mmCIF file of C-alpha atoms in Angstrom:
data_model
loop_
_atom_site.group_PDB
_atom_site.id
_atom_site.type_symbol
_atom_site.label_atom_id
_atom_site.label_comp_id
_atom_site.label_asym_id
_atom_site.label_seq_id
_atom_site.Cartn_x
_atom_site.Cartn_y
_atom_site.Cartn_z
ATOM 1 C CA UNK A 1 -21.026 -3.031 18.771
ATOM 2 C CA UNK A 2 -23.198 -4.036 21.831
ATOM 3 C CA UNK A 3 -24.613 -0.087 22.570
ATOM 4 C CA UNK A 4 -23.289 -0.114 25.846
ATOM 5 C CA UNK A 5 -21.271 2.921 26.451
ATOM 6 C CA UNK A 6 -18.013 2.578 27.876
ATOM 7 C CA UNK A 7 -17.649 5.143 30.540
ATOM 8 C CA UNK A 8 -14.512 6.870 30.024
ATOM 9 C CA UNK A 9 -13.235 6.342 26.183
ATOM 10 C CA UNK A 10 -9.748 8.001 24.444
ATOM 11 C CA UNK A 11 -11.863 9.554 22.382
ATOM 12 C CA UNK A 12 -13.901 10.794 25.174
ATOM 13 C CA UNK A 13 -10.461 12.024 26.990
ATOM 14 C CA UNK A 14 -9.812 13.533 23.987
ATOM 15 C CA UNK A 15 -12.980 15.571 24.003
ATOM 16 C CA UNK A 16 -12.561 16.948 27.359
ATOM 17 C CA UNK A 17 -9.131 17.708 27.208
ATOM 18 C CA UNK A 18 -9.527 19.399 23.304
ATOM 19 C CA UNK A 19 -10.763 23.073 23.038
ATOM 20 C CA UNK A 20 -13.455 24.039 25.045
ATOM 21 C CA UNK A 21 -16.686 24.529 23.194
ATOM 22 C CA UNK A 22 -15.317 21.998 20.399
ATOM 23 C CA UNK A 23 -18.337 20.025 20.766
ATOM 24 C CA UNK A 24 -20.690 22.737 20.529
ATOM 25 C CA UNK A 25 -22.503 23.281 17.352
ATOM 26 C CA UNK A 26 -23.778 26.675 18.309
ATOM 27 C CA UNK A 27 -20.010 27.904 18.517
ATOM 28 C CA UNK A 28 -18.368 29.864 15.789
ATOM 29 C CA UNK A 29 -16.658 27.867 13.981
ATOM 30 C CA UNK A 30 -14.016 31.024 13.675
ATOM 31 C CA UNK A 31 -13.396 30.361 17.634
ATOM 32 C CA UNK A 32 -10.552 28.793 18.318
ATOM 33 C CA UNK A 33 -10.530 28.246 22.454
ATOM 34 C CA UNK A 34 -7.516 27.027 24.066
ATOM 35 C CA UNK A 35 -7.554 23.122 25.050
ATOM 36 C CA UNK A 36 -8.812 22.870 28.573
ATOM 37 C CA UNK A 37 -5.905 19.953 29.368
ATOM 38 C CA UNK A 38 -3.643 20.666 26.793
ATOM 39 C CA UNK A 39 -1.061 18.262 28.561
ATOM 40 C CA UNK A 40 -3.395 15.351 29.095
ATOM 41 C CA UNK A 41 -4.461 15.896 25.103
ATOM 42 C CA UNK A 42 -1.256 15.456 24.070
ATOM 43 C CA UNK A 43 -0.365 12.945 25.610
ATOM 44 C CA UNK A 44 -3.664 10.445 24.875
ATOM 45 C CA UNK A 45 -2.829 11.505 20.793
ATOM 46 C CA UNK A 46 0.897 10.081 21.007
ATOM 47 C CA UNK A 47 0.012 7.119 23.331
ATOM 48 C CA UNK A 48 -2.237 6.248 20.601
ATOM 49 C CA UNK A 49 0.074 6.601 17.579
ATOM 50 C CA UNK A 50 2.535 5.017 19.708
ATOM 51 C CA UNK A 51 0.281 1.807 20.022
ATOM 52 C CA UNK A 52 -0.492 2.044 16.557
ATOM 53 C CA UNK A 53 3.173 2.096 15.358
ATOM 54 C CA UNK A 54 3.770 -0.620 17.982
ATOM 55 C CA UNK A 55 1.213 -2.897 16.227
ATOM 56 C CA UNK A 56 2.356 -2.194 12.410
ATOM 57 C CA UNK A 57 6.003 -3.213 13.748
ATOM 58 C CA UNK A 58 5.190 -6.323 14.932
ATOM 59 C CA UNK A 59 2.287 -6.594 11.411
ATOM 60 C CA UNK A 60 5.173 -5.488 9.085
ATOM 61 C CA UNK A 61 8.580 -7.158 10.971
ATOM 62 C CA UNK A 62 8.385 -10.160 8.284
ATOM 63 C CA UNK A 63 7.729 -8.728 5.176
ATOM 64 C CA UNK A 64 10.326 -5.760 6.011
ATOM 65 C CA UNK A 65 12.739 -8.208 6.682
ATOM 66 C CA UNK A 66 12.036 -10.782 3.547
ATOM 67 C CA UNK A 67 12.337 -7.835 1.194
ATOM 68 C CA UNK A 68 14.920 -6.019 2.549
ATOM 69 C CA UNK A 69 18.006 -7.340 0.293
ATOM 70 C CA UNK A 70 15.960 -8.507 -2.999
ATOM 71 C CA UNK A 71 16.884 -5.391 -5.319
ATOM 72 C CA UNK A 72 20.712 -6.883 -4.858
ATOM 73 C CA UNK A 73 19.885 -10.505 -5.659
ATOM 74 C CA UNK A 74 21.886 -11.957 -8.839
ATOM 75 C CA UNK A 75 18.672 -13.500 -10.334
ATOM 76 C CA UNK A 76 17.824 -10.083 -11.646
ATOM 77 C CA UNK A 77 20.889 -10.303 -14.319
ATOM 78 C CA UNK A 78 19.845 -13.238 -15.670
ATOM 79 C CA UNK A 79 19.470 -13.091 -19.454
ATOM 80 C CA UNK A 80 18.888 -15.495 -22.380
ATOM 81 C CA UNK A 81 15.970 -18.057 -22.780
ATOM 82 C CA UNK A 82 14.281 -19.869 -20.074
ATOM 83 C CA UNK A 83 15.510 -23.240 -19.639
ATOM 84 C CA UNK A 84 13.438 -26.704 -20.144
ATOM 85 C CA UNK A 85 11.711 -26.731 -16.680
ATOM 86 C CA UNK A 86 11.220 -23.338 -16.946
ATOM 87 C CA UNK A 87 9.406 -24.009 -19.899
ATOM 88 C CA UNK A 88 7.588 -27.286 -19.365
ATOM 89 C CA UNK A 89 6.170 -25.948 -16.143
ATOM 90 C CA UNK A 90 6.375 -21.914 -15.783
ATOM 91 C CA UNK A 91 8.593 -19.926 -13.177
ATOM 92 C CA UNK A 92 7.906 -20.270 -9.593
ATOM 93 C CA UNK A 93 7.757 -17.402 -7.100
ATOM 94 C CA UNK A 94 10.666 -16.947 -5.428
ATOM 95 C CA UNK A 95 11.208 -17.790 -1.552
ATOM 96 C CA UNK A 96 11.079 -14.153 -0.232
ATOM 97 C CA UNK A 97 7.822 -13.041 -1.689
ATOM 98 C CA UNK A 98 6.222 -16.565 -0.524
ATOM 99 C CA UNK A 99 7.465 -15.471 2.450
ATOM 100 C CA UNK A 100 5.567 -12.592 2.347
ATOM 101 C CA UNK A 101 2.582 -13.985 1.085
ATOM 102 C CA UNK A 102 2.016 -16.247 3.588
ATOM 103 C CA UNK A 103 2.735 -13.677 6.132
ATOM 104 C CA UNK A 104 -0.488 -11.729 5.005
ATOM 105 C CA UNK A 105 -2.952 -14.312 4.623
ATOM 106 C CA UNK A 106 -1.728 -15.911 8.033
ATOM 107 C CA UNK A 107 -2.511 -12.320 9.601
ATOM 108 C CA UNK A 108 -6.042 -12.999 8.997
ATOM 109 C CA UNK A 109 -6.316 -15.501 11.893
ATOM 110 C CA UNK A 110 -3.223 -13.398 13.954
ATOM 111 C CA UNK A 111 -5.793 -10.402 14.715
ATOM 112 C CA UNK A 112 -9.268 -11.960 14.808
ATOM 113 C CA UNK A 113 -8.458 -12.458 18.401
ATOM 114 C CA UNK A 114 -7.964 -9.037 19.333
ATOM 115 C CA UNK A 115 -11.395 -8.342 17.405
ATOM 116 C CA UNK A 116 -13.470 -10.615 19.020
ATOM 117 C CA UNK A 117 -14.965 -8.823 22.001
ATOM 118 C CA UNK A 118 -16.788 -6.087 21.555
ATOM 119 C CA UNK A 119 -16.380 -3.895 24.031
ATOM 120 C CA UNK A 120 -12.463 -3.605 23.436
ATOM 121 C CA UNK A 121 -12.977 -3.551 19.718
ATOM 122 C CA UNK A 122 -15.085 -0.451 20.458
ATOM 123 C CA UNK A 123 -11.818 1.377 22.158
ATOM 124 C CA UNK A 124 -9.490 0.036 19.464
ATOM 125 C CA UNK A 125 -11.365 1.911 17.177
ATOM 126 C CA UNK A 126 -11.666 5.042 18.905
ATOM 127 C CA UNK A 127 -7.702 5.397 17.772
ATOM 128 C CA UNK A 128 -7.852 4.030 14.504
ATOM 129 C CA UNK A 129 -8.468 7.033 12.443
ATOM 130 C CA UNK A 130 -4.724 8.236 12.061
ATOM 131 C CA UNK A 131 -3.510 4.458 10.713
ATOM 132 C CA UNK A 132 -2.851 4.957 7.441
ATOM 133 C CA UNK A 133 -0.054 7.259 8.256
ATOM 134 C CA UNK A 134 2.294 4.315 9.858
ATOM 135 C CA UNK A 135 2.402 3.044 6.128
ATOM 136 C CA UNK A 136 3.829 5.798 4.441
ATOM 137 C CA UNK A 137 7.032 5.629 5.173
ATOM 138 C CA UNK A 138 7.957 2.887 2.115
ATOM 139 C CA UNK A 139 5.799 4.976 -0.051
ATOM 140 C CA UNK A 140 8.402 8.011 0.887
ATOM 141 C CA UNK A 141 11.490 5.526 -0.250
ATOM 142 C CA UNK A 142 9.366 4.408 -3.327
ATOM 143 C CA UNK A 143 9.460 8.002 -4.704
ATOM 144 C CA UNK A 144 12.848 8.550 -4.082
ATOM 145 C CA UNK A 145 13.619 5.566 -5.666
ATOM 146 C CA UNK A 146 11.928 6.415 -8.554
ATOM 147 C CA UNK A 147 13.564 9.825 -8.399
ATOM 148 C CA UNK A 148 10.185 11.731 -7.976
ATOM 149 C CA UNK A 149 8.747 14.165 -5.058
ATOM 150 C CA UNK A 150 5.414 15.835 -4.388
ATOM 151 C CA UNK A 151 5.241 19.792 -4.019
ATOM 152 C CA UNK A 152 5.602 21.503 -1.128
ATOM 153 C CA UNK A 153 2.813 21.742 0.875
ATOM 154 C CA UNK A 154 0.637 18.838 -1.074
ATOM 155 C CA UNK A 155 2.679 15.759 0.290
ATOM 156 C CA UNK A 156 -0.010 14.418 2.201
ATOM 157 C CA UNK A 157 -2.164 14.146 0.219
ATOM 158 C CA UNK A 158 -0.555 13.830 -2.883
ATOM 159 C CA UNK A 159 1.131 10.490 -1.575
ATOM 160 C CA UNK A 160 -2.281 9.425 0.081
ATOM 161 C CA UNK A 161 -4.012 9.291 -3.547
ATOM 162 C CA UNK A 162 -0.580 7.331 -4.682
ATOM 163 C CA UNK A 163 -1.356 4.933 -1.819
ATOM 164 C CA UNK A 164 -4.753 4.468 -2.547
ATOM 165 C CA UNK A 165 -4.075 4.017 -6.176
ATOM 166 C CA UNK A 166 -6.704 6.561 -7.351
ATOM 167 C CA UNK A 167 -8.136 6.745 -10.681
ATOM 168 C CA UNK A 168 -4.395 4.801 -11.675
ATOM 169 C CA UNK A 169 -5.521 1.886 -13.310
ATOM 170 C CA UNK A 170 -7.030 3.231 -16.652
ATOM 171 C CA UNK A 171 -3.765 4.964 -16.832
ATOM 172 C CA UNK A 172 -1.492 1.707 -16.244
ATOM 173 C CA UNK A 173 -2.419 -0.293 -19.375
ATOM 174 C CA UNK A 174 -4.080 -2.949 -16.808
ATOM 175 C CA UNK A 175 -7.088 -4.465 -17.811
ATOM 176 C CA UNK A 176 -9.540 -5.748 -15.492
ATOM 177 C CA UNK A 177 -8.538 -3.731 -12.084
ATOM 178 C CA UNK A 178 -11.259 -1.258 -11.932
ATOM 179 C CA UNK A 179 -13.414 -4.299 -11.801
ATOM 180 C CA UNK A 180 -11.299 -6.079 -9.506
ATOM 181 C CA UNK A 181 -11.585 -2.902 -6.776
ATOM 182 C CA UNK A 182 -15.279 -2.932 -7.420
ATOM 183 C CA UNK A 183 -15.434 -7.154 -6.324
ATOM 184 C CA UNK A 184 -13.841 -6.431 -3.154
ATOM 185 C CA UNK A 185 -16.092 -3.937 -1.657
ATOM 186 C CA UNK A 186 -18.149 -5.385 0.915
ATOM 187 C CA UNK A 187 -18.813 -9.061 -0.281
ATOM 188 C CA UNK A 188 -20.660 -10.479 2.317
ATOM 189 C CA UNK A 189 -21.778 -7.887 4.405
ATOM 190 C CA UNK A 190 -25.313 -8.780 4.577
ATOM 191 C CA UNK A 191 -25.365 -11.923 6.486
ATOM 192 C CA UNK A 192 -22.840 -10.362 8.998
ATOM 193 C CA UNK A 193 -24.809 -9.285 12.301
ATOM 194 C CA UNK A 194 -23.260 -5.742 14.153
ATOM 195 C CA UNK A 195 -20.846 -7.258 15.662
ATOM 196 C CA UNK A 196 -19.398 -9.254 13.084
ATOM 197 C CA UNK A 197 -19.033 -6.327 10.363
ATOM 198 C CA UNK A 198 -17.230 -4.440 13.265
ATOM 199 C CA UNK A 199 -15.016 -7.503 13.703
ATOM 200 C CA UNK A 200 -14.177 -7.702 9.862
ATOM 201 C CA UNK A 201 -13.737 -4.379 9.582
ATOM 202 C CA UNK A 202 -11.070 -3.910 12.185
ATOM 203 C CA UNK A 203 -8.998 -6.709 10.389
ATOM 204 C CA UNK A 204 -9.438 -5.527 7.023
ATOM 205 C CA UNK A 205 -8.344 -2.280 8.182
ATOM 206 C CA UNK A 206 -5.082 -3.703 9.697
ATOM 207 C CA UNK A 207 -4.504 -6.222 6.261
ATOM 208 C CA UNK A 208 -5.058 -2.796 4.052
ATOM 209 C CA UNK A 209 -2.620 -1.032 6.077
ATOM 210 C CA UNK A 210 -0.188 -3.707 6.253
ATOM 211 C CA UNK A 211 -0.934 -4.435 2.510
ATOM 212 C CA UNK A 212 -0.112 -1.112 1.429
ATOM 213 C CA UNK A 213 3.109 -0.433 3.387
ATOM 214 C CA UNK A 214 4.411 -4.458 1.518
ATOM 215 C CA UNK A 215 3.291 -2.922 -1.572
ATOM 216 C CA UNK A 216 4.960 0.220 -0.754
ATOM 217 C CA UNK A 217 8.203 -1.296 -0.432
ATOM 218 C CA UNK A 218 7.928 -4.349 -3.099
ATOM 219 C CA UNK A 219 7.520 -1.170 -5.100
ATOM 220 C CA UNK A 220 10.970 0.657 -3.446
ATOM 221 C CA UNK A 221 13.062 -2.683 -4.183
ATOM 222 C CA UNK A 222 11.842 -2.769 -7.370
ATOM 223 C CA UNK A 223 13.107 0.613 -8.330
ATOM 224 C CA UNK A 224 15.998 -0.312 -7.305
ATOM 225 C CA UNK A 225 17.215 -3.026 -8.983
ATOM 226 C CA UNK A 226 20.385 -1.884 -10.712
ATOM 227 C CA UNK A 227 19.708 -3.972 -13.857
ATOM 228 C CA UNK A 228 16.755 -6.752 -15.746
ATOM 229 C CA UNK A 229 17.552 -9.423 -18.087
ATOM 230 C CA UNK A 230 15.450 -11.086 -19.708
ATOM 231 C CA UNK A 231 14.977 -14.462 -17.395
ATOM 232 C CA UNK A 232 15.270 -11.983 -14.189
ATOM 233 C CA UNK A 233 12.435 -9.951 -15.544
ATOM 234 C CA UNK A 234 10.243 -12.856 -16.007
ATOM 235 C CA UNK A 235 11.317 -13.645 -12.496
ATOM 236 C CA UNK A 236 10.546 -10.542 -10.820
ATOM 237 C CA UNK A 237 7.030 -10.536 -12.879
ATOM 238 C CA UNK A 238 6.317 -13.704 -11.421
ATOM 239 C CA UNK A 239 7.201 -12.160 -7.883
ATOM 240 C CA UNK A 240 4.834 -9.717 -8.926
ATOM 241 C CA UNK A 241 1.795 -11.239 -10.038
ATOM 242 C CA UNK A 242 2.252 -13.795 -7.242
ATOM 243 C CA UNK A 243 1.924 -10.889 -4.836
ATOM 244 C CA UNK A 244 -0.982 -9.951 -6.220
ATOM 245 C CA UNK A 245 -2.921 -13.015 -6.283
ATOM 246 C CA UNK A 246 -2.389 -12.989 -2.644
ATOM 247 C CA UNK A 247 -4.044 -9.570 -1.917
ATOM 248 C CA UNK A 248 -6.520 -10.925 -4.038
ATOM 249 C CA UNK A 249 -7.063 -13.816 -1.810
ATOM 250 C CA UNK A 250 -7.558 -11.497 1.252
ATOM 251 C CA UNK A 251 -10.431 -9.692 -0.568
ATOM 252 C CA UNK A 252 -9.190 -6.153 1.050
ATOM 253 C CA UNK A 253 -11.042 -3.097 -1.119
ATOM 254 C CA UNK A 254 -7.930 -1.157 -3.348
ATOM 255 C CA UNK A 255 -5.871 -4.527 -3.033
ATOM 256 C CA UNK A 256 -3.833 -5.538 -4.819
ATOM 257 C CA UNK A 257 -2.535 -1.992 -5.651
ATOM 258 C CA UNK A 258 -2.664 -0.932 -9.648
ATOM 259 C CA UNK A 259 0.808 -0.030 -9.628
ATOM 260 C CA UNK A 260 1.883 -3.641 -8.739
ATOM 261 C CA UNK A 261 0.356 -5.174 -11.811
ATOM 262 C CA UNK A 262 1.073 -2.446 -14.332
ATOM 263 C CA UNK A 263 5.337 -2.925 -12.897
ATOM 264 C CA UNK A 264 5.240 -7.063 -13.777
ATOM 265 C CA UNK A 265 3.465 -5.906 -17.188
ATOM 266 C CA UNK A 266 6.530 -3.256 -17.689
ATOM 267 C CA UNK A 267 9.309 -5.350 -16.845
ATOM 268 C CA UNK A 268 8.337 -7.751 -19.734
ATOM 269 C CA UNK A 269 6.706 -5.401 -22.027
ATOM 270 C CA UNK A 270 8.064 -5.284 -25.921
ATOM 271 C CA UNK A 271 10.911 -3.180 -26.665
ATOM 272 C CA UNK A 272 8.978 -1.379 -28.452
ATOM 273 C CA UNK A 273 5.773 -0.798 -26.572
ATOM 274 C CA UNK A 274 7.770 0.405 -23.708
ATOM 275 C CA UNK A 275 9.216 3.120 -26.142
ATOM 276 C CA UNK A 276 5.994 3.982 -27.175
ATOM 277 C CA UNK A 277 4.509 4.187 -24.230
ATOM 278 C CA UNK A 278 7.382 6.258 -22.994
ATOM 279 C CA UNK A 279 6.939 9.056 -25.789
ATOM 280 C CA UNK A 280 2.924 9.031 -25.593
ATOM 281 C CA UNK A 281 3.825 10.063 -21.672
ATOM 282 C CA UNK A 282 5.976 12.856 -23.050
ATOM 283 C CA UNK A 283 3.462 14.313 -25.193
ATOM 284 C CA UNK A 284 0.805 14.791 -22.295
ATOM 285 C CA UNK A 285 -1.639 12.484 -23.205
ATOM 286 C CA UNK A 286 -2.928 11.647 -19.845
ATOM 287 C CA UNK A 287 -3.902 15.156 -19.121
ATOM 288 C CA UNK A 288 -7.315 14.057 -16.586
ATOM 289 C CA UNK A 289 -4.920 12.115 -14.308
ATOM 290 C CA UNK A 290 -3.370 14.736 -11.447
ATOM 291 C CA UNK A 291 -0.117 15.432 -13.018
ATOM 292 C CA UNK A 292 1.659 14.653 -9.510
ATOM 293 C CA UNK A 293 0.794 10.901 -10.158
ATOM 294 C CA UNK A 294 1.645 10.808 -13.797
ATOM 295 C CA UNK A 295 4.932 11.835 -12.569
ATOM 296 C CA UNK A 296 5.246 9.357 -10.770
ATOM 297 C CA UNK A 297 4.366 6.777 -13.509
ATOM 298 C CA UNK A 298 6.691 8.421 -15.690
ATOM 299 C CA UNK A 299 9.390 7.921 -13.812
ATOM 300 C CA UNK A 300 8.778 4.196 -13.211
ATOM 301 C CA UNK A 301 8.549 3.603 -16.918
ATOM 302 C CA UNK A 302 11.759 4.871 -17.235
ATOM 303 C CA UNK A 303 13.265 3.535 -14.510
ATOM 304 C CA UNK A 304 12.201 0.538 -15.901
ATOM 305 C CA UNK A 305 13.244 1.226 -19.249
ATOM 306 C CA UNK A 306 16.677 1.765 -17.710
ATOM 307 C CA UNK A 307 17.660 -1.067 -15.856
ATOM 308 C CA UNK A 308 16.045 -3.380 -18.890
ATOM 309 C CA UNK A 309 18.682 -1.033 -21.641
ATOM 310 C CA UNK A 310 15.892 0.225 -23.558
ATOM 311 C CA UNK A 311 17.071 3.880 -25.248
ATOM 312 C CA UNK A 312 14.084 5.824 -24.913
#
């Protein structure tokens, strides 16, 4: 951010220790030369995923541990009618997903710190292109959960555009979220100065990572909630949708994630819509989506479907 250049970076370690002629434009691209310090190469690339998995730990410890027991909680059985506070004043989030909540927005201020000078920013960053990859673990547990899995070969990716909820939301029956992804991109950016944008940018990146791997598993427990009644589904949908306002609040582009809304609209969706829903899946209706992801929404329809004892 400052245009000073550090003398010896990661990325510049990397360089030199990476093939030889890598940085060469001239080269072949068909030429693959050995690295010149293969040793020293490999062992800058897991130092950095180390630190990066070091930081999501200590990022993720609270959430992990508020959600880790919720799809066993006896507030999910719950049927009949809501009772007169209930009523008179709506359901309140529960204790674990405030938790959670105020874990994320209280990040904000936990990693400004580490963004503020400039010159270590600059290094930080040099290692940040591999992050997303320390959040895919709950996504892994999310499609088990929902009894899915990717094809061989296309995992990666596959489960990056799940993450990233591409192109989802016109599929989920959510209205509004296309919009919402296109308010959070950028706001503000104009009246930042260099260093400033870099700053904001290293801490979004963090909250989206973070974000996604509390989505990720808010998503896994969900799945696996043995059974809904009525007052636990309103419950959970109030989880939900609290959740959600939250990500809101942080103003991180793709947050909150589609597939958080379009579960709290499922878990309190008619009988009958659900159905209906269910069978319009079956016929292949949604044939422009990548039919790797509408797997994936089938099956949480009809997980849903399942623990709420709707035949479909």
């Amino acid at each position: 951010g400052t245009g000073v250049k550090c003398p010896t970076t990661v990325v510049e370690l990397r360089r030199l220790a990476g093939p030889a002629g890598k940085g060469n434009k001239k080269e072949s691209k068909n030429v693959v030369s050995p690295p010149l310090f293969p040793k020293a190469l490999d062992s800058t690339s897991r130092l950095a995923r180390s630190c990066l998995s070091f930081v999501f730990e200590v990022c993720s410890a609270i959430p992990e541990r508020q959600l880790h027991g919720i799809s066993a909680l006896p507030v999910w059985k719950q049927d009949g009618a809501l009772d007169d506070d209930e009523t008179s004043y709506g359901i309140l989030p529960q204790s674990f997903i405030t938790h959670v909540g105020e874990h994320m927005l209280a990040l904000v201020q936990a990693l400004e710190p580490f963004a503020s000078d400039p010159d270590a920013l600059g290094l930080a960053n040099e290692v940040m292109s591999g992050v997303l990859e320390v959040a895919v673990q709950p996504w892994k547990e999310f499609m088990a959960a929902a009894g899915c899995s990717f094809k061989a070969g296309y995992e990666k990716s596959q489960l990056e555009i799940l993450m990233r909820g591409k192109d989802l939301s016109k599929y989920l029956l959510c209205e509004n979220e296309d919009a919402l992804e296109d308010d959070m991109g950028g706001n503000g950016e104009d009246e930042e100065d260099e260093d400033e944008e870099a700053s904001t940018a290293f801490c979004n990146q963090w909250l989206d990572v973070v974000g996604l791997a509390v989505a990720g598993r808010l998503l896994e427990r969900t799945m696996r909630i043995p059974r809904l009644g009525r007052k636990g589904a309103e419950h959970l949908a109030t989880d939900l949708n609290y959740i959600r306002n939250v990500f809101t609040a942080l103003g991180v582009s793709g947050h909150p994630h589609p597939l958080l809304g379009y579960v709290a609209q499922l878990v309190t969706l008619e009988d009958g819509t659900l159905r209906s829903t269910i069978k319009r899946r079956r016929q292949g209706g949604d044939a422009e989506v990548s039919s790797e992801a509408m797997e994936v929404i089938k099956r949480v329809e009809l997980r849903i479907a399942y623990v709420r004892s709707i035949s479909v």
